[in-house]
C-alpha cells in the first residue's frame, strides 16, 4: 500500500509552516517522503503553528491522531485519513467538516469553529464529541450509541435527541 514518494515542496504542502513541520518526517533529509516514511506517520500535532492550509495531510493514510487546534484553518480534508481515531481541529475557522470517511473516530473535538452542520452518522465508534461554540442548528446523534461525552452547548440548537445514547455520562 502506498509506496509512492511525495516531494516536500510548495505544490504538495502549500503552507510554509506545515511544510516545515512535515520536513521532520524526512528521515534521510532528501526533501522527499518515501512510502516507508509516510507509512510511519501515525500522529501529527501542529497546534498553534499559524497554519492556514493543511493540504498535504491526505498523503498520511496511516494517520491515527491529528491535532491541528488553534490555527487559521478555513477548510480541512480528512477524507483520505481513514485510520483517524482522534481529530482535534478546535479553535479554527472551519465552516464545514466532512468526517463521513473517518469511521474509526473515537474522539472529535471541533469546538470554536463556524460549523453550520455536522454529520456524525457514520462515526459509530465515537465516544466523545466536543462541538460547542459553532453555528449548528441541528445535530443527529442517533447512530452514536457508544458516546459517553457530548458537549454541544453554545450552538443555535432548538432540540437534541439523546435517547439512543445510553452510555452518555456527560451532556452539556
PDB file of N, CA and C in Angstrom, residues 39-111:
ATOM      1  N   UNK A  39       4.223   5.972   5.755  1.00  0.00           N
ATOM      2  CA  UNK A  39       3.519   4.924   6.499  1.00  0.00           C
ATOM      3  C   UNK A  39       3.848   4.940   7.984  1.00  0.00           C
ATOM      4  N   UNK A  40       5.009   5.506   8.331  1.00  0.00           N
ATOM      5  CA  UNK A  40       5.445   5.559   9.732  1.00  0.00           C
ATOM      6  C   UNK A  40       4.750   6.674  10.518  1.00  0.00           C
ATOM      7  N   UNK A  41       4.093   7.586   9.811  1.00  0.00           N
ATOM      8  CA  UNK A  41       3.465   8.733  10.480  1.00  0.00           C
ATOM      9  C   UNK A  41       2.050   8.373  10.949  1.00  0.00           C
ATOM     10  N   UNK A  42       1.902   8.190  12.258  1.00  0.00           N
ATOM     11  CA  UNK A  42       0.595   7.876  12.816  1.00  0.00           C
ATOM     12  C   UNK A  42       0.028   9.045  13.620  1.00  0.00           C
ATOM     13  N   UNK A  43       0.871  10.022  13.933  1.00  0.00           N
ATOM     14  CA  UNK A  43       0.420  11.159  14.724  1.00  0.00           C
ATOM     15  C   UNK A  43       1.001  12.471  14.193  1.00  0.00           C
ATOM     16  N   UNK A  44       0.138  13.455  14.028  1.00  0.00           N
ATOM     17  CA  UNK A  44       0.562  14.791  13.617  1.00  0.00           C
ATOM     18  C   UNK A  44      -0.023  15.789  14.609  1.00  0.00           C
ATOM     19  N   UNK A  45       0.861  16.553  15.236  1.00  0.00           N
ATOM     20  CA  UNK A  45       0.432  17.548  16.209  1.00  0.00           C
ATOM     21  C   UNK A  45       0.970  18.919  15.823  1.00  0.00           C
ATOM     22  N   UNK A  46       0.085  19.769  15.297  1.00  0.00           N
ATOM     23  CA  UNK A  46       0.501  21.082  14.792  1.00  0.00           C
ATOM     24  C   UNK A  46      -0.373  22.210  15.362  1.00  0.00           C
ATOM     25  N   UNK A  47      -0.687  22.121  16.652  1.00  0.00           N
ATOM     26  CA  UNK A  47      -1.492  23.166  17.277  1.00  0.00           C
ATOM     27  C   UNK A  47      -0.732  24.476  17.349  1.00  0.00           C
ATOM     28  N   UNK A  48      -1.460  25.569  17.124  1.00  0.00           N
ATOM     29  CA  UNK A  48      -0.932  26.912  17.328  1.00  0.00           C
ATOM     30  C   UNK A  48       0.375  27.157  16.565  1.00  0.00           C
ATOM     31  N   UNK A  49       0.381  26.779  15.273  1.00  0.00           N
ATOM     32  CA  UNK A  49       1.581  26.974  14.456  1.00  0.00           C
ATOM     33  C   UNK A  49       1.340  27.938  13.289  1.00  0.00           C
ATOM     34  N   UNK A  50       0.244  28.694  13.355  1.00  0.00           N
ATOM     35  CA  UNK A  50      -0.026  29.675  12.298  1.00  0.00           C
ATOM     36  C   UNK A  50      -0.308  29.066  10.943  1.00  0.00           C
ATOM     37  N   UNK A  51      -0.922  27.895  10.933  1.00  0.00           N
ATOM     38  CA  UNK A  51      -1.211  27.183   9.685  1.00  0.00           C
ATOM     39  C   UNK A  51      -2.589  27.581   9.151  1.00  0.00           C
ATOM     40  N   UNK A  52      -2.638  27.967   7.880  1.00  0.00           N
ATOM     41  CA  UNK A  52      -3.918  28.335   7.278  1.00  0.00           C
ATOM     42  C   UNK A  52      -4.400  27.293   6.264  1.00  0.00           C
ATOM     43  N   UNK A  53      -3.527  26.351   5.900  1.00  0.00           N
ATOM     44  CA  UNK A  53      -3.870  25.338   4.901  1.00  0.00           C
ATOM     45  C   UNK A  53      -3.171  24.024   5.256  1.00  0.00           C
ATOM     46  N   UNK A  54      -3.958  22.977   5.432  1.00  0.00           N
ATOM     47  CA  UNK A  54      -3.387  21.677   5.801  1.00  0.00           C
ATOM     48  C   UNK A  54      -3.328  20.733   4.595  1.00  0.00           C
ATOM     49  N   UNK A  55      -3.360  21.303   3.389  1.00  0.00           N
ATOM     50  CA  UNK A  55      -3.239  20.470   2.192  1.00  0.00           C
ATOM     51  C   UNK A  55      -1.926  19.692   2.276  1.00  0.00           C
ATOM     52  N   UNK A  56      -1.999  18.395   1.964  1.00  0.00           N
ATOM     53  CA  UNK A  56      -0.856  17.505   2.090  1.00  0.00           C
ATOM     54  C   UNK A  56      -1.147  16.455   3.153  1.00  0.00           C
ATOM     55  N   UNK A  57      -2.113  16.766   4.018  1.00  0.00           N
ATOM     56  CA  UNK A  57      -2.499  15.828   5.084  1.00  0.00           C
ATOM     57  C   UNK A  57      -3.021  14.523   4.474  1.00  0.00           C
ATOM     58  N   UNK A  58      -3.575  14.614   3.253  1.00  0.00           N
ATOM     59  CA  UNK A  58      -4.176  13.442   2.602  1.00  0.00           C
ATOM     60  C   UNK A  58      -3.164  12.347   2.280  1.00  0.00           C
ATOM     61  N   UNK A  59      -1.875  12.691   2.216  1.00  0.00           N
ATOM     62  CA  UNK A  59      -0.850  11.689   1.930  1.00  0.00           C
ATOM     63  C   UNK A  59      -0.620  10.742   3.110  1.00  0.00           C
ATOM     64  N   UNK A  60      -0.968  11.199   4.313  1.00  0.00           N
ATOM     65  CA  UNK A  60      -0.685  10.412   5.519  1.00  0.00           C
ATOM     66  C   UNK A  60      -1.849   9.476   5.840  1.00  0.00           C
ATOM     67  N   UNK A  61      -1.923   8.400   5.079  1.00  0.00           N
ATOM     68  CA  UNK A  61      -3.067   7.488   5.161  1.00  0.00           C
ATOM     69  C   UNK A  61      -3.035   6.589   6.401  1.00  0.00           C
ATOM     70  N   UNK A  62      -1.899   6.524   7.093  1.00  0.00           N
ATOM     71  CA  UNK A  62      -1.798   5.718   8.315  1.00  0.00           C
ATOM     72  C   UNK A  62      -2.081   6.551   9.563  1.00  0.00           C
ATOM     73  N   UNK A  63      -2.382   7.823   9.361  1.00  0.00           N
ATOM     74  CA  UNK A  63      -2.571   8.768  10.458  1.00  0.00           C
ATOM     75  C   UNK A  63      -3.709   8.352  11.389  1.00  0.00           C
ATOM     76  N   UNK A  64      -3.408   8.270  12.682  1.00  0.00           N
ATOM     77  CA  UNK A  64      -4.426   7.937  13.686  1.00  0.00           C
ATOM     78  C   UNK A  64      -4.808   9.150  14.522  1.00  0.00           C
ATOM     79  N   UNK A  65      -3.844  10.013  14.811  1.00  0.00           N
ATOM     80  CA  UNK A  65      -4.103  11.209  15.604  1.00  0.00           C
ATOM     81  C   UNK A  65      -3.750  12.459  14.816  1.00  0.00           C
ATOM     82  N   UNK A  66      -4.723  13.360  14.687  1.00  0.00           N
ATOM     83  CA  UNK A  66      -4.459  14.652  14.067  1.00  0.00           C
ATOM     84  C   UNK A  66      -4.896  15.753  15.028  1.00  0.00           C
ATOM     85  N   UNK A  67      -3.929  16.525  15.475  1.00  0.00           N
ATOM     86  CA  UNK A  67      -4.191  17.635  16.378  1.00  0.00           C
ATOM     87  C   UNK A  67      -3.741  18.915  15.674  1.00  0.00           C
ATOM     88  N   UNK A  68      -4.718  19.712  15.248  1.00  0.00           N
ATOM     89  CA  UNK A  68      -4.413  20.940  14.500  1.00  0.00           C
ATOM     90  C   UNK A  68      -5.202  22.117  15.072  1.00  0.00           C
ATOM     91  N   UNK A  69      -5.375  22.119  16.384  1.00  0.00           N
ATOM     92  CA  UNK A  69      -6.123  23.161  17.080  1.00  0.00           C
ATOM     93  C   UNK A  69      -5.430  24.520  17.002  1.00  0.00           C
ATOM     94  N   UNK A  70      -6.210  25.565  17.167  1.00  0.00           N
ATOM     95  CA  UNK A  70      -5.700  26.945  17.280  1.00  0.00           C
ATOM     96  C   UNK A  70      -4.816  27.370  16.118  1.00  0.00           C
ATOM     97  N   UNK A  71      -5.334  27.187  14.910  1.00  0.00           N
ATOM     98  CA  UNK A  71      -4.667  27.671  13.706  1.00  0.00           C
ATOM     99  C   UNK A  71      -5.647  28.581  12.957  1.00  0.00           C
ATOM    100  N   UNK A  72      -5.400  28.802  11.671  1.00  0.00           N
ATOM    101  CA  UNK A  72      -6.299  29.642  10.876  1.00  0.00           C
ATOM    102  C   UNK A  72      -6.920  28.837   9.732  1.00  0.00           C
ATOM    103  N   UNK A  73      -7.291  27.604  10.036  1.00  0.00           N
ATOM    104  CA  UNK A  73      -7.848  26.726   9.004  1.00  0.00           C
ATOM    105  C   UNK A  73      -9.282  27.108   8.658  1.00  0.00           C
ATOM    106  N   UNK A  74      -9.532  27.318   7.367  1.00  0.00           N
ATOM    107  CA  UNK A  74     -10.891  27.587   6.898  1.00  0.00           C
ATOM    108  C   UNK A  74     -11.519  26.316   6.331  1.00  0.00           C
ATOM    109  N   UNK A  75     -10.667  25.356   5.942  1.00  0.00           N
ATOM    110  CA  UNK A  75     -11.149  24.061   5.456  1.00  0.00           C
ATOM    111  C   UNK A  75     -10.176  22.970   5.877  1.00  0.00           C
ATOM    112  N   UNK A  76     -10.678  21.752   5.888  1.00  0.00           N
ATOM    113  CA  UNK A  76      -9.863  20.609   6.301  1.00  0.00           C
ATOM    114  C   UNK A  76     -10.403  19.355   5.627  1.00  0.00           C
ATOM    115  N   UNK A  77      -9.564  18.704   4.818  1.00  0.00           N
ATOM    116  CA  UNK A  77      -9.980  17.498   4.108  1.00  0.00           C
ATOM    117  C   UNK A  77      -9.314  16.280   4.741  1.00  0.00           C
ATOM    118  N   UNK A  78     -10.092  15.521   5.496  1.00  0.00           N
ATOM    119  CA  UNK A  78      -9.568  14.312   6.139  1.00  0.00           C
ATOM    120  C   UNK A  78     -10.157  13.037   5.515  1.00  0.00           C
ATOM    121  N   UNK A  79     -10.681  13.176   4.290  1.00  0.00           N
ATOM    122  CA  UNK A  79     -11.346  12.037   3.631  1.00  0.00           C
ATOM    123  C   UNK A  79     -10.403  10.880   3.328  1.00  0.00           C
ATOM    124  N   UNK A  80      -9.101  11.149   3.168  1.00  0.00           N
ATOM    125  CA  UNK A  80      -8.115  10.095   2.899  1.00  0.00           C
ATOM    126  C   UNK A  80      -7.532   9.501   4.183  1.00  0.00           C
ATOM    127  N   UNK A  81      -7.811  10.146   5.308  1.00  0.00           N
ATOM    128  CA  UNK A  81      -7.222   9.721   6.588  1.00  0.00           C
ATOM    129  C   UNK A  81      -8.190   8.794   7.322  1.00  0.00           C
ATOM    130  N   UNK A  82      -8.419   7.638   6.704  1.00  0.00           N
ATOM    131  CA  UNK A  82      -9.464   6.733   7.174  1.00  0.00           C
ATOM    132  C   UNK A  82      -9.108   5.985   8.464  1.00  0.00           C
ATOM    133  N   UNK A  83      -7.852   6.061   8.895  1.00  0.00           N
ATOM    134  CA  UNK A  83      -7.434   5.399  10.133  1.00  0.00           C
ATOM    135  C   UNK A  83      -7.559   6.312  11.354  1.00  0.00           C
ATOM    136  N   UNK A  84      -7.968   7.556  11.143  1.00  0.00           N
ATOM    137  CA  UNK A  84      -8.056   8.528  12.239  1.00  0.00           C
ATOM    138  C   UNK A  84      -8.930   8.045  13.390  1.00  0.00           C
ATOM    139  N   UNK A  85      -8.397   8.096  14.597  1.00  0.00           N
ATOM    140  CA  UNK A  85      -9.202   7.823  15.787  1.00  0.00           C
ATOM    141  C   UNK A  85      -9.403   9.087  16.612  1.00  0.00           C
ATOM    142  N   UNK A  86      -8.424  10.002  16.579  1.00  0.00           N
ATOM    143  CA  UNK A  86      -8.530  11.277  17.288  1.00  0.00           C
ATOM    144  C   UNK A  86      -8.392  12.417  16.303  1.00  0.00           C
ATOM    145  N   UNK A  87      -9.380  13.307  16.277  1.00  0.00           N
ATOM    146  CA  UNK A  87      -9.294  14.515  15.458  1.00  0.00           C
ATOM    147  C   UNK A  87      -9.603  15.725  16.331  1.00  0.00           C
ATOM    148  N   UNK A  88      -8.592  16.540  16.547  1.00  0.00           N
ATOM    149  CA  UNK A  88      -8.742  17.776  17.312  1.00  0.00           C
ATOM    150  C   UNK A  88      -8.482  18.930  16.357  1.00  0.00           C
ATOM    151  N   UNK A  89      -9.556  19.584  15.900  1.00  0.00           N
ATOM    152  CA  UNK A  89      -9.433  20.710  14.964  1.00  0.00           C
ATOM    153  C   UNK A  89     -10.158  21.925  15.524  1.00  0.00           C
ATOM    154  N   UNK A  90     -10.248  21.975  16.843  1.00  0.00           N
ATOM    155  CA  UNK A  90     -10.930  23.066  17.523  1.00  0.00           C
ATOM    156  C   UNK A  90     -10.184  24.386  17.364  1.00  0.00           C
ATOM    157  N   UNK A  91     -10.905  25.478  17.586  1.00  0.00           N
ATOM    158  CA  UNK A  91     -10.339  26.824  17.557  1.00  0.00           C
ATOM    159  C   UNK A  91      -9.687  27.150  16.214  1.00  0.00           C
ATOM    160  N   UNK A  92     -10.481  26.999  15.139  1.00  0.00           N
ATOM    161  CA  UNK A  92     -10.087  27.380  13.789  1.00  0.00           C
ATOM    162  C   UNK A  92     -11.240  28.190  13.189  1.00  0.00           C
ATOM    163  N   UNK A  93     -11.290  28.277  11.863  1.00  0.00           N
ATOM    164  CA  UNK A  93     -12.391  28.997  11.202  1.00  0.00           C
ATOM    165  C   UNK A  93     -13.124  28.093  10.222  1.00  0.00           C
ATOM    166  N   UNK A  94     -13.249  26.817  10.600  1.00  0.00           N
ATOM    167  CA  UNK A  94     -13.881  25.845   9.718  1.00  0.00           C
ATOM    168  C   UNK A  94     -15.374  26.129   9.571  1.00  0.00           C
ATOM    169  N   UNK A  95     -15.849  26.151   8.323  1.00  0.00           N
ATOM    170  CA  UNK A  95     -17.272  26.327   8.062  1.00  0.00           C
ATOM    171  C   UNK A  95     -17.942  24.984   7.761  1.00  0.00           C
ATOM    172  N   UNK A  96     -17.126  23.992   7.406  1.00  0.00           N
ATOM    173  CA  UNK A  96     -17.655  22.643   7.191  1.00  0.00           C
ATOM    174  C   UNK A  96     -16.596  21.617   7.559  1.00  0.00           C
ATOM    175  N   UNK A  97     -17.055  20.422   7.880  1.00  0.00           N
ATOM    176  CA  UNK A  97     -16.147  19.341   8.252  1.00  0.00           C
ATOM    177  C   UNK A  97     -16.801  18.011   7.881  1.00  0.00           C
ATOM    178  N   UNK A  98     -16.174  17.299   6.947  1.00  0.00           N
ATOM    179  CA  UNK A  98     -16.702  16.017   6.483  1.00  0.00           C
ATOM    180  C   UNK A  98     -15.925  14.888   7.149  1.00  0.00           C
ATOM    181  N   UNK A  99     -16.577  14.194   8.070  1.00  0.00           N
ATOM    182  CA  UNK A  99     -15.930  13.072   8.762  1.00  0.00           C
ATOM    183  C   UNK A  99     -16.588  11.735   8.388  1.00  0.00           C
ATOM    184  N   UNK A 100     -17.297  11.716   7.263  1.00  0.00           N
ATOM    185  CA  UNK A 100     -18.044  10.516   6.853  1.00  0.00           C
ATOM    186  C   UNK A 100     -17.145   9.328   6.528  1.00  0.00           C
ATOM    187  N   UNK A 101     -15.886   9.590   6.127  1.00  0.00           N
ATOM    188  CA  UNK A 101     -14.946   8.503   5.799  1.00  0.00           C
ATOM    189  C   UNK A 101     -14.130   8.070   7.023  1.00  0.00           C
ATOM    190  N   UNK A 102     -14.284   8.794   8.125  1.00  0.00           N
ATOM    191  CA  UNK A 102     -13.462   8.542   9.316  1.00  0.00           C
ATOM    192  C   UNK A 102     -14.234   7.694  10.329  1.00  0.00           C
ATOM    193  N   UNK A 103     -14.528   6.467   9.907  1.00  0.00           N
ATOM    194  CA  UNK A 103     -15.395   5.590  10.695  1.00  0.00           C
ATOM    195  C   UNK A 103     -14.731   5.050  11.961  1.00  0.00           C
ATOM    196  N   UNK A 104     -13.415   5.200  12.081  1.00  0.00           N
ATOM    197  CA  UNK A 104     -12.694   4.737  13.277  1.00  0.00           C
ATOM    198  C   UNK A 104     -12.628   5.803  14.369  1.00  0.00           C
ATOM    199  N   UNK A 105     -13.104   7.012  14.076  1.00  0.00           N
ATOM    200  CA  UNK A 105     -13.031   8.125  15.028  1.00  0.00           C
ATOM    201  C   UNK A 105     -13.662   7.781  16.370  1.00  0.00           C
ATOM    202  N   UNK A 106     -12.925   7.991  17.442  1.00  0.00           N
ATOM    203  CA  UNK A 106     -13.492   7.844  18.777  1.00  0.00           C
ATOM    204  C   UNK A 106     -13.611   9.194  19.485  1.00  0.00           C
ATOM    205  N   UNK A 107     -12.745  10.147  19.131  1.00  0.00           N
ATOM    206  CA  UNK A 107     -12.813  11.478  19.725  1.00  0.00           C
ATOM    207  C   UNK A 107     -12.763  12.548  18.657  1.00  0.00           C
ATOM    208  N   UNK A 108     -13.763  13.423  18.674  1.00  0.00           N
ATOM    209  CA  UNK A 108     -13.813  14.543  17.738  1.00  0.00           C
ATOM    210  C   UNK A 108     -13.993  15.841  18.511  1.00  0.00           C
ATOM    211  N   UNK A 109     -12.976  16.674  18.464  1.00  0.00           N
ATOM    212  CA  UNK A 109     -13.011  17.990  19.098  1.00  0.00           C
ATOM    213  C   UNK A 109     -13.013  19.031  17.986  1.00  0.00           C
ATOM    214  N   UNK A 110     -14.169  19.647  17.724  1.00  0.00           N
ATOM    215  CA  UNK A 110     -14.274  20.635  16.649  1.00  0.00           C
ATOM    216  C   UNK A 110     -14.950  21.902  17.151  1.00  0.00           C
ATOM    217  N   UNK A 111     -14.841  22.148  18.453  1.00  0.00           N
ATOM    218  CA  UNK A 111     -15.463  23.337  19.047  1.00  0.00           C
ATOM    219  C   UNK A 111     -14.748  24.616  18.609  1.00  0.00           C
TER     220      UNK A 111
END
